[in-house]
Amino acid sequence: MLAACASRRAALMERLPRTACAVLFGSREERRNADNAHRFRQSSDLLFLTDLSEPETVAVLTPGKDKRFTLLVRPRDRQAEIWAGRRAGLEGATELYGADQAFDIRELERRLYELLDGCEEVHMLIGDRPEHDELVGRVIARLRRNERNGGRAPRRIVDLGATLHELRLVKDEAAILNMRRSCAVTVEAHLLAMRACTAGKYEYEIEALVDYGFRRRNGLPGYQSIIAAGKSATVLHYVDCDQQLQPGQVLLVDAGCELAGFTGDVTRAYPIPAPGQKPVFTREQQQLYEIVLDAQLAAISVARPGATIEEIYTLICHRLAQGLCAIGLLSGDPASAVESGALRRFFPHRASHFLGLDVHDVGRYFPDDQPQRLQPGMVFTIEPGLYVQPDDPLGPDWQGIGIRIEDDILVTQTGHEVLTAELPKRIDEVLKLVGSGVTLLV
Ligand SMILES: [Mn+2]
């Protein structure tokens, strides 16, 4: 990983003017309640460029200076480390993490002043945190006041996203390897959920198994898992996770494992069997499932370099509308159901996003006002869904069904690879697995 980080820094610096200075602020520890903190998660940009996962870290890249890579970190502190864990310290920052120089984070403002002196542009994430904007503004103002003594203040603040995030968008070999691993563990955890799915359990029991699937490989949820039985699944970001699974409902599980920073993002939906019974879709559930699966397979088949997420979304809308018209849930012809917005009653969300260190990963969808063309190395999701709200006038046989099928797609030179292909979604394969039982390997 550290070698990958070094080449990423080199690649970023190649894209920056020699007079630029890039400043990257790490995440801060977030308070959960009282004196409890949330588990620390480094900012994805900093993970990408340094792999240093400590709070109070700032990285500075100065491509035109002798020392191009500076880290500001917490210094070693025996007492603090006994309580809160070991630190890399200034020595580790240079020796382990490859910085050309390292400073105490408590000197941040003074060191930034030195580092920005003589640079024309500051590249940073503008508006990410007001205190960072303020700090950089303050340093620039001080430099300007010192110009009559020969100091030189930057003239421009440039959004770092344009360069850095385009780099993150096309995955390098190390990132692809990580994505493969996180997708593999994501599949394992989903298999546990499928096998354990029987009526009488609670949504949180399924969540516990998914978490177990992640943790036994040292992973964590890359985002808040959605474990939604029956009408819970018609809430797109359902997180309460406290309802009992009823026989005849569909269970929707949207969960992805984050490993070494990179996350998978997968959704499956399947019928909940009564204990001792075989799982079976109702006619209405199966009709919706088949339409979603057909749309997803059609969309996956066109994923290749040069295609756009916009085209894929349009294709999905038309396939879903076609299916819904065919079974009478939408009237008229499919094209006008899409055009008029009638489809949104059952399909209210988009169908893809980039995937990587962030579940909704960086990368522009419309660079220069044109849809982004897929390139080898991009990873994105394809996730059509259909939802019938609990109060929909279609009546009780349809109400409260939520189906989504989501896989993670790597764009290759010649087409694509489904990184989560091992997780069944064909109806016969799914029904064989669901409720078949889990023996925990501990
Ligand atoms: Mn997703």
Short mmCIF file of C-alpha atoms and ligand atoms in Angstrom, two decimals:
data_model
loop_
_atom_site.label_atom_id
_atom_site.label_comp_id
_atom_site.label_asym_id
_atom_site.label_seq_id
_atom_site.Cartn_x
_atom_site.Cartn_y
_atom_site.Cartn_z
CA MET A 1 0.00 0.00 0.00
CA LEU A 2 2.78 2.45 0.89
CA ALA A 3 4.40 1.97 -2.53
CA ALA A 4 1.03 2.66 -4.15
CA CYS A 5 0.71 5.82 -2.04
CA ALA A 6 4.12 7.03 -3.22
CA SER A 7 3.16 6.62 -6.88
CA ARG A 8 -0.18 8.32 -6.24
CA ARG A 9 1.62 11.30 -4.72
CA ALA A 10 3.96 11.40 -7.70
CA ALA A 11 1.02 11.21 -10.10
CA LEU A 12 -0.80 14.00 -8.28
CA MET A 13 2.28 16.23 -8.23
CA GLU A 14 2.70 15.70 -11.96
CA ARG A 15 -0.77 17.15 -12.46
CA LEU A 16 -0.11 20.17 -10.26
CA PRO A 17 1.78 23.27 -11.40
CA ARG A 18 5.29 23.41 -9.96
CA THR A 19 4.32 26.56 -8.07
CA ALA A 20 1.39 24.85 -6.36
CA CYS A 21 1.06 23.66 -2.79
CA ALA A 22 -1.52 20.98 -2.03
CA VAL A 23 -2.79 20.87 1.56
CA LEU A 24 -4.73 17.81 2.74
CA PHE A 25 -6.38 17.79 6.13
CA GLY A 26 -7.07 14.46 7.82
CA SER A 27 -10.32 13.62 9.57
CA ARG A 28 -10.76 14.69 13.13
CA GLU A 29 -12.07 12.51 15.90
CA GLU A 30 -15.83 12.88 16.10
CA ARG A 31 -17.59 12.84 19.42
CA ARG A 32 -20.37 10.28 19.75
CA ASN A 33 -21.67 11.36 23.16
CA ALA A 34 -20.22 12.75 26.37
CA ASP A 35 -16.55 11.70 26.31
CA ASN A 36 -17.01 8.83 23.85
CA ALA A 37 -15.62 9.17 20.35
CA HIS A 38 -16.76 7.41 17.20
CA ARG A 39 -14.27 4.92 15.78
CA PHE A 40 -11.73 7.01 13.90
CA ARG A 41 -11.86 6.91 10.09
CA GLN A 42 -9.16 8.79 8.19
CA SER A 43 -10.25 11.03 5.34
CA SER A 44 -10.27 9.06 2.12
CA ASP A 45 -7.97 11.52 0.35
CA LEU A 46 -5.33 11.14 3.04
CA LEU A 47 -5.67 7.36 3.10
CA PHE A 48 -5.26 7.36 -0.67
CA LEU A 49 -2.06 9.41 -0.57
CA THR A 50 -0.43 8.34 2.70
CA ASP A 51 -2.17 5.32 4.29
CA LEU A 52 -1.58 7.08 7.61
CA SER A 53 -4.67 6.50 9.72
CA GLU A 54 -4.12 8.79 12.70
CA PRO A 55 -6.18 11.77 13.83
CA GLU A 56 -4.60 15.22 13.58
CA THR A 57 -2.69 14.54 10.41
CA VAL A 58 -2.05 17.04 7.63
CA ALA A 59 -0.15 16.26 4.43
CA VAL A 60 1.40 18.99 2.27
CA LEU A 61 2.70 18.43 -1.25
CA THR A 62 5.00 21.03 -2.79
CA PRO A 63 6.08 19.73 -6.21
CA GLY A 64 8.43 22.67 -6.88
CA LYS A 65 10.34 22.52 -3.62
CA ASP A 66 13.25 20.33 -2.54
CA LYS A 67 11.17 18.61 0.11
CA ARG A 68 8.04 17.69 -1.77
CA PHE A 69 6.16 15.68 0.83
CA THR A 70 5.60 17.05 4.33
CA LEU A 71 3.58 15.40 7.09
CA LEU A 72 2.33 17.14 10.20
CA VAL A 73 1.46 14.61 12.89
CA ARG A 74 1.09 14.14 16.62
CA PRO A 75 4.51 13.62 18.19
CA ARG A 76 5.21 10.49 20.21
CA ASP A 77 3.89 10.77 23.76
CA ARG A 78 4.34 7.84 26.08
CA GLN A 79 1.47 8.68 28.42
CA ALA A 80 -1.03 9.48 25.65
CA GLU A 81 -0.04 6.32 23.76
CA ILE A 82 -0.66 4.13 26.80
CA TRP A 83 -4.24 5.41 26.83
CA ALA A 84 -5.13 5.85 23.18
CA GLY A 85 -2.75 3.78 21.09
CA ARG A 86 0.62 4.01 19.43
CA ARG A 87 1.52 6.90 17.19
CA ALA A 88 3.83 7.04 14.19
CA GLY A 89 5.31 10.25 15.49
CA LEU A 90 7.65 12.48 13.51
CA GLU A 91 10.17 9.65 13.11
CA GLY A 92 7.54 7.26 11.79
CA ALA A 93 6.18 9.91 9.43
CA THR A 94 9.51 10.05 7.63
CA GLU A 95 10.84 6.53 8.14
CA LEU A 96 7.64 4.53 7.69
CA TYR A 97 5.40 6.82 5.68
CA GLY A 98 8.05 8.30 3.42
CA ALA A 99 7.69 12.00 4.23
CA ASP A 100 10.66 14.19 3.24
CA GLN A 101 10.08 16.09 6.47
CA ALA A 102 7.70 15.91 9.42
CA PHE A 103 6.53 18.48 11.92
CA ASP A 104 4.50 18.56 15.09
CA ILE A 105 0.84 19.18 14.23
CA ARG A 106 0.70 21.81 16.96
CA GLU A 107 2.95 23.95 14.74
CA LEU A 108 0.52 23.67 11.84
CA GLU A 109 -0.10 27.38 11.27
CA ARG A 110 3.56 28.37 11.44
CA ARG A 111 4.67 25.48 9.20
CA LEU A 112 1.95 26.22 6.66
CA TYR A 113 3.21 29.78 6.55
CA GLU A 114 6.69 28.50 5.61
CA LEU A 115 5.36 25.92 3.16
CA LEU A 116 3.02 28.32 1.34
CA ASP A 117 5.64 31.05 1.06
CA GLY A 118 6.58 31.39 -2.60
CA CYS A 119 3.73 29.22 -3.89
CA GLU A 120 1.32 30.68 -6.46
CA GLU A 121 -1.64 28.44 -5.75
CA VAL A 122 -3.02 26.55 -2.80
CA HIS A 123 -4.85 23.35 -3.78
CA MET A 124 -7.26 22.12 -1.13
CA LEU A 125 -10.83 20.91 -0.68
CA ILE A 126 -12.64 24.23 -0.55
CA GLY A 127 -15.64 24.34 1.77
CA ASP A 128 -15.01 20.92 3.27
CA ARG A 129 -14.57 22.35 6.75
CA PRO A 130 -14.86 26.09 7.42
CA GLU A 131 -12.00 25.98 9.92
CA HIS A 132 -9.63 24.75 7.20
CA ASP A 133 -10.71 27.50 4.77
CA GLU A 134 -10.24 30.00 7.58
CA LEU A 135 -6.81 28.71 8.54
CA VAL A 136 -5.48 28.83 4.97
CA GLY A 137 -7.02 32.29 4.48
CA ARG A 138 -5.32 33.50 7.66
CA VAL A 139 -1.94 32.13 6.56
CA ILE A 140 -2.26 33.75 3.13
CA ALA A 141 -3.19 37.09 4.72
CA ARG A 142 -0.10 36.93 6.94
CA LEU A 143 2.10 36.14 3.95
CA ARG A 144 0.62 39.10 2.07
CA ARG A 145 1.38 41.43 4.95
CA ASN A 146 4.98 40.22 4.81
CA GLU A 147 5.41 40.80 1.06
CA ARG A 148 7.38 44.02 1.52
CA ASN A 149 10.00 41.90 3.30
CA GLY A 150 10.29 39.56 0.32
CA GLY A 151 7.61 37.00 1.20
CA ARG A 152 5.30 35.81 -1.58
CA ALA A 153 1.68 34.99 -0.93
CA PRO A 154 -0.36 32.58 -3.08
CA ARG A 155 -2.75 34.32 -5.48
CA ARG A 156 -5.23 31.50 -6.02
CA ILE A 157 -7.01 28.83 -4.04
CA VAL A 158 -7.90 25.92 -6.32
CA ASP A 159 -10.21 23.02 -5.57
CA LEU A 160 -8.09 19.91 -5.17
CA GLY A 161 -10.99 17.70 -6.25
CA ALA A 162 -10.42 18.44 -9.93
CA THR A 163 -7.01 16.75 -9.88
CA LEU A 164 -6.97 14.39 -6.92
CA HIS A 165 -10.47 13.03 -7.37
CA GLU A 166 -9.95 12.31 -11.05
CA LEU A 167 -6.94 10.24 -9.92
CA ARG A 168 -9.02 8.35 -7.37
CA LEU A 169 -11.69 7.70 -9.98
CA VAL A 170 -9.47 5.44 -12.10
CA LYS A 171 -8.28 2.71 -9.75
CA ASP A 172 -4.63 1.67 -9.77
CA GLU A 173 -3.56 -1.94 -9.28
CA ALA A 174 -3.36 -1.70 -5.50
CA ALA A 175 -6.83 -0.15 -5.34
CA ILE A 176 -8.29 -2.84 -7.61
CA LEU A 177 -6.74 -5.55 -5.46
CA ASN A 178 -8.34 -3.92 -2.41
CA MET A 179 -11.69 -3.65 -4.15
CA ARG A 180 -11.55 -7.35 -5.03
CA ARG A 181 -10.92 -8.21 -1.39
CA SER A 182 -13.64 -5.99 0.02
CA CYS A 183 -16.09 -7.30 -2.58
CA ALA A 184 -15.19 -10.90 -1.73
CA VAL A 185 -15.86 -10.32 1.97
CA THR A 186 -19.05 -8.45 1.12
CA VAL A 187 -20.23 -11.54 -0.77
CA GLU A 188 -19.37 -13.80 2.19
CA ALA A 189 -21.37 -11.65 4.59
CA HIS A 190 -24.38 -11.53 2.25
CA LEU A 191 -24.30 -15.32 1.99
CA LEU A 192 -24.52 -15.53 5.78
CA ALA A 193 -27.53 -13.20 5.77
CA MET A 194 -29.26 -15.22 3.04
CA ARG A 195 -28.69 -18.52 4.76
CA ALA A 196 -29.90 -17.17 8.10
CA CYS A 197 -33.01 -15.52 6.74
CA THR A 198 -36.11 -17.07 8.36
CA ALA A 199 -39.25 -15.56 9.82
CA GLY A 200 -39.21 -14.83 13.54
CA LYS A 201 -35.73 -13.35 13.52
CA TYR A 202 -35.30 -9.60 13.81
CA GLU A 203 -33.64 -7.33 11.28
CA TYR A 204 -30.85 -6.62 13.79
CA GLU A 205 -30.03 -10.33 14.04
CA ILE A 206 -29.37 -10.35 10.31
CA GLU A 207 -27.31 -7.17 10.72
CA ALA A 208 -25.27 -8.89 13.45
CA LEU A 209 -24.42 -11.69 11.03
CA VAL A 210 -23.47 -9.28 8.28
CA ASP A 211 -21.21 -7.45 10.72
CA TYR A 212 -19.73 -10.76 11.81
CA GLY A 213 -19.02 -11.59 8.17
CA PHE A 214 -17.13 -8.33 7.85
CA ARG A 215 -15.30 -8.41 11.18
CA ARG A 216 -14.03 -11.95 10.83
CA ARG A 217 -11.96 -10.62 7.92
CA ASN A 218 -11.00 -7.43 9.78
CA GLY A 219 -13.53 -5.41 7.78
CA LEU A 220 -16.18 -2.94 8.86
CA PRO A 221 -19.38 -1.72 7.24
CA GLY A 222 -18.39 0.85 4.60
CA TYR A 223 -21.70 2.60 5.25
CA GLN A 224 -24.74 2.09 7.45
CA SER A 225 -26.13 -1.30 6.40
CA ILE A 226 -29.76 -1.44 5.30
CA ILE A 227 -31.50 -4.60 6.53
CA ALA A 228 -35.14 -4.13 5.70
CA ALA A 229 -37.99 -6.62 5.86
CA GLY A 230 -41.24 -6.03 3.98
CA LYS A 231 -42.36 -2.42 3.94
CA SER A 232 -39.15 -1.29 5.69
CA ALA A 233 -37.53 -1.78 2.27
CA THR A 234 -39.69 0.95 0.75
CA VAL A 235 -37.74 3.45 2.87
CA LEU A 236 -34.62 3.84 0.75
CA HIS A 237 -32.24 4.67 3.61
CA TYR A 238 -33.93 2.56 6.28
CA VAL A 239 -31.66 2.24 9.32
CA ASP A 240 -33.95 1.45 12.29
CA CYS A 241 -33.28 -2.23 11.82
CA ASP A 242 -35.57 -3.41 14.62
CA GLN A 243 -38.51 -5.17 12.94
CA GLN A 244 -39.33 -8.86 13.05
CA LEU A 245 -39.08 -10.84 9.80
CA GLN A 246 -42.53 -12.08 8.75
CA PRO A 247 -43.08 -15.08 6.49
CA GLY A 248 -43.98 -14.01 2.97
CA GLN A 249 -42.17 -10.68 3.17
CA VAL A 250 -39.13 -9.83 1.09
CA LEU A 251 -35.91 -9.09 2.99
CA LEU A 252 -33.71 -6.43 1.39
CA VAL A 253 -30.06 -6.34 2.48
CA ASP A 254 -27.84 -3.49 1.25
CA ALA A 255 -24.43 -3.81 2.90
CA GLY A 256 -20.79 -3.46 1.89
CA CYS A 257 -17.55 -4.33 3.61
CA GLU A 258 -14.77 -1.79 3.94
CA LEU A 259 -11.31 -3.35 4.02
CA ALA A 260 -8.15 -1.24 4.12
CA GLY A 261 -10.32 1.78 3.30
CA PHE A 262 -12.02 0.45 0.17
CA THR A 263 -15.65 -0.60 0.30
CA GLY A 264 -18.02 -2.91 -1.53
CA ASP A 265 -21.69 -2.03 -1.98
CA VAL A 266 -24.12 -4.85 -2.69
CA THR A 267 -27.86 -5.35 -2.43
CA ARG A 268 -29.95 -8.48 -2.61
CA ALA A 269 -33.65 -9.08 -1.91
CA TYR A 270 -35.24 -12.47 -1.22
CA PRO A 271 -38.35 -14.02 0.31
CA ILE A 272 -38.50 -14.76 4.02
CA PRO A 273 -39.55 -18.37 4.68
CA ALA A 274 -41.42 -19.55 7.75
CA PRO A 275 -39.14 -21.73 9.91
CA GLY A 276 -38.84 -25.19 8.37
CA GLN A 277 -40.46 -24.06 5.10
CA LYS A 278 -38.95 -23.35 1.70
CA PRO A 279 -38.69 -19.70 0.67
CA VAL A 280 -41.10 -18.67 -2.05
CA PHE A 281 -41.91 -15.36 -3.73
CA THR A 282 -45.52 -14.30 -4.05
CA ARG A 283 -46.61 -13.75 -7.64
CA GLU A 284 -46.34 -9.97 -7.22
CA GLN A 285 -42.90 -10.11 -5.58
CA GLN A 286 -41.60 -12.42 -8.27
CA GLN A 287 -42.89 -10.21 -11.07
CA LEU A 288 -41.10 -7.19 -9.61
CA TYR A 289 -37.94 -9.22 -8.94
CA GLU A 290 -37.81 -10.46 -12.51
CA ILE A 291 -38.20 -6.95 -13.90
CA VAL A 292 -35.41 -5.60 -11.67
CA LEU A 293 -33.09 -8.49 -12.49
CA ASP A 294 -33.74 -8.17 -16.21
CA ALA A 295 -32.96 -4.43 -16.07
CA GLN A 296 -29.80 -5.02 -14.05
CA LEU A 297 -28.46 -7.75 -16.36
CA ALA A 298 -29.20 -5.61 -19.42
CA ALA A 299 -27.39 -2.68 -17.84
CA ILE A 300 -24.36 -4.75 -16.84
CA SER A 301 -24.05 -6.12 -20.37
CA VAL A 302 -23.44 -2.65 -21.83
CA ALA A 303 -20.79 -1.62 -19.26
CA ARG A 304 -17.58 -1.05 -21.19
CA PRO A 305 -15.06 1.71 -21.90
CA GLY A 306 -16.78 4.61 -23.65
CA ALA A 307 -20.24 3.90 -22.26
CA THR A 308 -21.70 6.41 -19.81
CA ILE A 309 -23.54 6.04 -16.53
CA GLU A 310 -26.22 8.23 -18.08
CA GLU A 311 -26.83 5.72 -20.89
CA ILE A 312 -26.93 2.90 -18.36
CA TYR A 313 -29.50 4.77 -16.28
CA THR A 314 -31.66 5.45 -19.33
CA LEU A 315 -31.49 1.79 -20.31
CA ILE A 316 -32.54 0.75 -16.81
CA CYS A 317 -35.46 3.20 -16.78
CA HIS A 318 -36.72 1.83 -20.06
CA ARG A 319 -36.39 -1.81 -19.06
CA LEU A 320 -38.15 -1.18 -15.76
CA ALA A 321 -40.93 0.78 -17.47
CA GLN A 322 -41.29 -1.95 -20.10
CA GLY A 323 -41.69 -4.58 -17.41
CA LEU A 324 -44.15 -2.52 -15.39
CA CYS A 325 -46.27 -1.74 -18.46
CA ALA A 326 -46.29 -5.42 -19.40
CA ILE A 327 -47.81 -6.41 -16.04
CA GLY A 328 -50.15 -3.44 -15.97
CA LEU A 329 -48.60 -1.45 -13.14
CA LEU A 330 -47.98 1.41 -15.53
CA SER A 331 -50.35 2.34 -18.31
CA GLY A 332 -49.49 3.51 -21.81
CA ASP A 333 -46.16 2.89 -23.48
CA PRO A 334 -42.86 2.54 -21.58
CA ALA A 335 -41.14 5.54 -23.19
CA SER A 336 -43.85 7.95 -22.07
CA ALA A 337 -43.91 6.39 -18.57
CA VAL A 338 -40.23 7.33 -18.29
CA GLU A 339 -40.72 10.70 -19.97
CA SER A 340 -43.68 11.76 -17.83
CA GLY A 341 -42.02 10.74 -14.56
CA ALA A 342 -44.69 8.10 -13.89
CA LEU A 343 -41.92 5.53 -13.38
CA ARG A 344 -40.65 7.46 -10.36
CA ARG A 345 -43.61 6.18 -8.34
CA PHE A 346 -41.83 2.80 -8.30
CA PHE A 347 -38.22 3.76 -9.07
CA PRO A 348 -37.31 7.02 -7.35
CA HIS A 349 -33.50 6.81 -7.26
CA ARG A 350 -30.55 6.75 -9.68
CA ALA A 351 -29.00 3.45 -10.65
CA SER A 352 -25.22 3.94 -10.31
CA HIS A 353 -22.47 5.67 -8.43
CA PHE A 354 -18.71 5.37 -8.41
CA LEU A 355 -17.23 3.16 -5.71
CA GLY A 356 -13.87 3.12 -3.95
CA LEU A 357 -12.60 4.60 -0.72
CA ASP A 358 -15.99 6.25 -0.34
CA VAL A 359 -19.17 4.33 -0.99
CA HIS A 360 -20.39 7.23 -3.09
CA ASP A 361 -16.93 7.73 -4.43
CA VAL A 362 -15.41 10.86 -5.88
CA GLY A 363 -15.28 11.55 -9.59
CA ARG A 364 -17.41 13.81 -11.71
CA TYR A 365 -20.50 12.48 -13.43
CA PHE A 366 -20.66 15.39 -15.88
CA PRO A 367 -17.15 16.73 -16.48
CA ASP A 368 -17.31 19.72 -18.86
CA ASP A 369 -21.08 19.31 -19.02
CA GLN A 370 -20.74 15.97 -20.82
CA PRO A 371 -21.56 12.62 -19.20
CA GLN A 372 -18.38 10.97 -17.90
CA ARG A 373 -17.25 8.17 -20.21
CA LEU A 374 -16.32 4.94 -18.47
CA GLN A 375 -12.64 4.04 -18.61
CA PRO A 376 -10.77 0.87 -17.66
CA GLY A 377 -10.10 0.95 -13.92
CA MET A 378 -13.29 2.74 -12.92
CA VAL A 379 -15.48 0.91 -10.42
CA PHE A 380 -19.18 1.67 -10.12
CA THR A 381 -22.45 0.12 -9.01
CA ILE A 382 -25.49 -0.93 -11.01
CA GLU A 383 -28.53 -0.98 -8.75
CA PRO A 384 -32.02 -0.80 -10.20
CA GLY A 385 -34.91 -1.23 -7.79
CA LEU A 386 -38.68 -1.22 -7.59
CA TYR A 387 -40.67 -0.15 -4.56
CA VAL A 388 -44.39 -0.15 -3.90
CA GLN A 389 -45.18 2.16 -1.00
CA PRO A 390 -47.37 0.73 1.81
CA ASP A 391 -50.16 3.16 0.91
CA ASP A 392 -50.02 2.65 -2.86
CA PRO A 393 -53.50 2.37 -4.42
CA LEU A 394 -52.46 -0.91 -6.08
CA GLY A 395 -53.74 -2.69 -2.98
CA PRO A 396 -52.46 -5.12 -0.37
CA ASP A 397 -50.93 -7.72 -2.69
CA TRP A 398 -48.49 -5.12 -3.96
CA GLN A 399 -48.07 -2.82 -1.00
CA GLY A 400 -44.83 -2.78 0.97
CA ILE A 401 -42.61 -4.62 -1.51
CA GLY A 402 -39.09 -3.28 -2.00
CA ILE A 403 -36.67 -4.99 -4.39
CA ARG A 404 -33.19 -3.83 -5.33
CA ILE A 405 -30.34 -5.75 -6.91
CA GLU A 406 -26.91 -4.16 -6.79
CA ASP A 407 -23.48 -5.33 -7.94
CA ASP A 408 -20.05 -3.72 -8.20
CA ILE A 409 -18.61 -3.39 -11.67
CA LEU A 410 -14.98 -2.93 -12.66
CA VAL A 411 -14.51 -1.49 -16.14
CA THR A 412 -11.82 -3.45 -18.00
CA GLN A 413 -9.99 -2.83 -21.30
CA THR A 414 -12.52 -4.80 -23.27
CA GLY A 415 -15.68 -4.65 -21.17
CA HIS A 416 -16.30 -5.22 -17.52
CA GLU A 417 -15.92 -7.58 -14.62
CA VAL A 418 -18.59 -8.01 -11.95
CA LEU A 419 -16.57 -7.99 -8.72
CA THR A 420 -19.51 -9.40 -6.77
CA ALA A 421 -20.54 -12.03 -9.32
CA GLU A 422 -20.18 -14.85 -6.79
CA LEU A 423 -23.29 -13.74 -4.93
CA PRO A 424 -26.34 -15.47 -6.48
CA LYS A 425 -29.24 -13.45 -7.82
CA ARG A 426 -30.98 -15.83 -10.22
CA ILE A 427 -34.25 -16.82 -8.57
CA ASP A 428 -33.61 -20.58 -8.51
CA GLU A 429 -30.12 -20.07 -7.02
CA VAL A 430 -31.35 -17.59 -4.44
CA LEU A 431 -34.22 -19.81 -3.30
CA LYS A 432 -31.82 -22.71 -2.80
CA LEU A 433 -29.75 -20.65 -0.39
CA VAL A 434 -32.27 -18.62 1.58
CA GLY A 435 -33.00 -20.07 5.00
CA SER A 436 -30.66 -23.03 4.45
CA GLY A 437 -29.00 -22.35 7.80
CA VAL A 438 -25.69 -21.01 9.10
CA THR A 439 -23.05 -22.66 11.19
CA LEU A 440 -20.76 -20.00 12.58
CA LEU A 441 -17.08 -20.72 12.12
CA VAL A 442 -15.46 -19.44 15.24
MN MN B 1 -25.04 1.67 -3.85
#
